[in-house]
Short mmCIF file of C-alpha atoms in Angstrom, two decimals:
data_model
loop_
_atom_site.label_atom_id
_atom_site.label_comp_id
_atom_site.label_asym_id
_atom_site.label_seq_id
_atom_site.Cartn_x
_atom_site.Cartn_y
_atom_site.Cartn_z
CA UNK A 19 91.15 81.56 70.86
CA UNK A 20 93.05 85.19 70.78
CA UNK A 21 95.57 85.11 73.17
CA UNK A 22 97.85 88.23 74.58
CA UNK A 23 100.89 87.96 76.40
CA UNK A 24 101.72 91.37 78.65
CA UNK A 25 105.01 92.04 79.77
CA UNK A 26 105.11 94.12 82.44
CA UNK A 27 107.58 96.16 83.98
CA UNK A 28 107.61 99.25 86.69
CA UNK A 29 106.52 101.93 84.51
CA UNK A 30 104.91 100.37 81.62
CA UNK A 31 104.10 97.50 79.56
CA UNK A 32 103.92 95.63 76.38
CA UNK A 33 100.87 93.93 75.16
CA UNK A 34 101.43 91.29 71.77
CA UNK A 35 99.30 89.01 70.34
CA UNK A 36 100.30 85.66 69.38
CA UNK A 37 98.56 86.04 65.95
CA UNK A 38 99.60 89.62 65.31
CA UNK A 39 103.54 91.20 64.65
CA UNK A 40 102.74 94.35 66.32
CA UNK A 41 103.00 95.05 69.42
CA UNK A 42 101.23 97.98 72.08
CA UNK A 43 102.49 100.07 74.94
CA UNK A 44 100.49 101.19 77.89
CA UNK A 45 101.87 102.92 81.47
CA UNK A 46 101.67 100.73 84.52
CA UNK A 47 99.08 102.63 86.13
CA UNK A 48 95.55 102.74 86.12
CA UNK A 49 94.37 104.42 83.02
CA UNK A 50 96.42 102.39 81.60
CA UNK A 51 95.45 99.28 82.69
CA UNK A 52 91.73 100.46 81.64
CA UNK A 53 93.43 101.19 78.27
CA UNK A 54 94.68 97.95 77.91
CA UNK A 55 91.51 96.14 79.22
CA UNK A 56 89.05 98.08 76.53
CA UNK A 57 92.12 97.05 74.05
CA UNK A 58 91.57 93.27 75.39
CA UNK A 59 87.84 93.54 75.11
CA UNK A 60 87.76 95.41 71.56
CA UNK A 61 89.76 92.51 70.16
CA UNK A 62 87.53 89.52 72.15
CA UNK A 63 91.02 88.50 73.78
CA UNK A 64 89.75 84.99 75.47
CA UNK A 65 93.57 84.73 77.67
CA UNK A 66 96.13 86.71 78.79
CA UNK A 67 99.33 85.40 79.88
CA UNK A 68 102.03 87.03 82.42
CA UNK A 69 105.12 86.18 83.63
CA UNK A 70 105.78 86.79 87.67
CA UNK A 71 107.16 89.77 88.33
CA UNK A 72 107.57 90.45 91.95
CA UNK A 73 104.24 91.65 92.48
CA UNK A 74 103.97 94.36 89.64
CA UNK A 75 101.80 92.34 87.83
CA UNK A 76 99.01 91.77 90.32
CA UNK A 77 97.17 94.93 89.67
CA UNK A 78 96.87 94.71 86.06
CA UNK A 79 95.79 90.63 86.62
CA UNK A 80 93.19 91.78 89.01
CA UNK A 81 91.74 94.32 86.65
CA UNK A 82 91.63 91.88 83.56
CA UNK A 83 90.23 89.17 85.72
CA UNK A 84 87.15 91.33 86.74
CA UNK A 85 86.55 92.34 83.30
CA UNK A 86 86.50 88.48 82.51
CA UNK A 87 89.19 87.83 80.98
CA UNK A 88 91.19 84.51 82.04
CA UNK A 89 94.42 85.44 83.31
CA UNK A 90 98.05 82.70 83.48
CA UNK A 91 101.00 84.53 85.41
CA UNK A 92 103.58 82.63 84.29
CA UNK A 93 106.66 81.43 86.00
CA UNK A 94 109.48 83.14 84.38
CA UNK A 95 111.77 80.40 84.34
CA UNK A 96 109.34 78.64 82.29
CA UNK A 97 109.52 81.17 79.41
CA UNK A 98 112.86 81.96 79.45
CA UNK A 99 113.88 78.45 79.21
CA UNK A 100 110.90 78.23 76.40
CA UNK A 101 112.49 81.01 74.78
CA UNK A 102 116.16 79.85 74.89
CA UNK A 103 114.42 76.52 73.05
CA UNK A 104 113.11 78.62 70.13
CA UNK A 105 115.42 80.26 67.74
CA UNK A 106 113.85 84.02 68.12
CA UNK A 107 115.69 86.60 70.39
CA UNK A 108 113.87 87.12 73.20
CA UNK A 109 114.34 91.38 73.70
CA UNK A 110 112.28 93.98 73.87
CA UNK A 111 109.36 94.27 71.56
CA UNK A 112 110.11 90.34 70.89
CA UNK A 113 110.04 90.17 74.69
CA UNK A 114 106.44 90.11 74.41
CA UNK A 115 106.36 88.59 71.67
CA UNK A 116 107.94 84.77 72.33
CA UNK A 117 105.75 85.01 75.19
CA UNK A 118 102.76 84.92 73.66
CA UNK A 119 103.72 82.04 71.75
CA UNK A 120 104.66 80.44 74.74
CA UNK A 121 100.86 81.38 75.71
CA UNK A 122 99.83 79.86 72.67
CA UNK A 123 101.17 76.54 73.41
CA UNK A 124 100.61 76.77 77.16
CA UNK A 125 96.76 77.24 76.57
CA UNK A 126 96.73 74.10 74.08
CA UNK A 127 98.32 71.88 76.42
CA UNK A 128 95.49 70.10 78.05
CA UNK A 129 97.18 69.38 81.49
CA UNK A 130 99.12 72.75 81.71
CA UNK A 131 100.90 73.28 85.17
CA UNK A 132 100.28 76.63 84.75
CA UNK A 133 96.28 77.59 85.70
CA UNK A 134 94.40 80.52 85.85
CA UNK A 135 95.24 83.17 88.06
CA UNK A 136 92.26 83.63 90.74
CA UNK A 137 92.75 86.84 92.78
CA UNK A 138 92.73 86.17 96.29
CA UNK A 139 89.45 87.07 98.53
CA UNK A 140 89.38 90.24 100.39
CA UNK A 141 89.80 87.64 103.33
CA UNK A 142 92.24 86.45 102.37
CA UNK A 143 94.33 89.80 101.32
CA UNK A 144 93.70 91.08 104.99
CA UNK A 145 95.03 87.17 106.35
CA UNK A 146 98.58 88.01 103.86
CA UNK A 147 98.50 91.28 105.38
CA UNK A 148 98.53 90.59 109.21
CA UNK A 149 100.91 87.08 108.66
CA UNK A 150 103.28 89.87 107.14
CA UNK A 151 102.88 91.87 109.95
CA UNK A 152 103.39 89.71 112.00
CA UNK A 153 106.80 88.56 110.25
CA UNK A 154 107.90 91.75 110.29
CA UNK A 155 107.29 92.40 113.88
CA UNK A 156 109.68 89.14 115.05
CA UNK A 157 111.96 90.44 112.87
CA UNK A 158 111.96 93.51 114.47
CA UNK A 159 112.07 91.97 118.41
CA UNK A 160 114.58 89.19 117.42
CA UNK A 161 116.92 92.61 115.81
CA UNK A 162 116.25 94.31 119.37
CA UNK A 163 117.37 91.32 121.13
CA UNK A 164 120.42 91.11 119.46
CA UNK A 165 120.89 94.50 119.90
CA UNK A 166 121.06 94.70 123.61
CA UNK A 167 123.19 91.71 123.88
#
């Protein structure tokens, strides 16, 4: 099973393969992501592994996962600890890359913790959205309160 670890940051990202030593760059946006998904596709990439980035990784999970590719985001506690076991550096370029063994071994393990990213429903996007609202909103009265007293 090919699998590719993407780290992802604000403006761009790093695709590695466990198996290869090179890596690829794509921008975080979305002809990039189609880049990278024809990239996934052209080299019959079975899983792709993440780590959690505060959100910057959803669009590029979403994409893959409709193009039917499995997706992991990854907590990333869990790799940097995996890292810290391993003697590599984990930096740059090798950023992606101790990931992806960390992939490796993640999609061996049999009872992994970490499962497949699902997106979430349309129904469930527009649920997020108004419970955030809402939030935000009693946030917003509770600061007015305290304001005029």
């Amino acid at each position: 099973m090919l699998i590719h670890y993407i780290d992802i940051a604000k403006r761009n990202f790093v695709i590695a393969v466990s198996s290869l030593s090179k890596t690829k760059t794509e921008t975080n946006n979305p002809k990039g992501i189609a880049h990278t998904i024809e990239y996934l596709k052209k080299h019959k990439v079975a899983l792709v592994v993440t780590e959690s980035t505060g959100g910057l990784e959803i669009p590029a999970a979403k994409a893959i996962r409709r193009a039917g590719i499995a997706v992991i985001i990854a907590n990333p506690r869990q790799t940097h600890q995996f890292a810290q076991s391993q003697p590599l550096t984990k930096t740059d370029a090798k950023d992606a890359k101790m990931p992806a063994f960390f992939a490796q071994m993640t999609a061996q393990k049999e009872d992994s913790q970490t499962m497949p990213y699902q997106p979430p429903t349309e129904a469930e996007e527009v649920l997020e959205a108004l419970v955030n609202r809402r939030n935000q909103s009693a946030d917003m009265r509770t600061a007015e309160k305290n304001r005029l007293h």
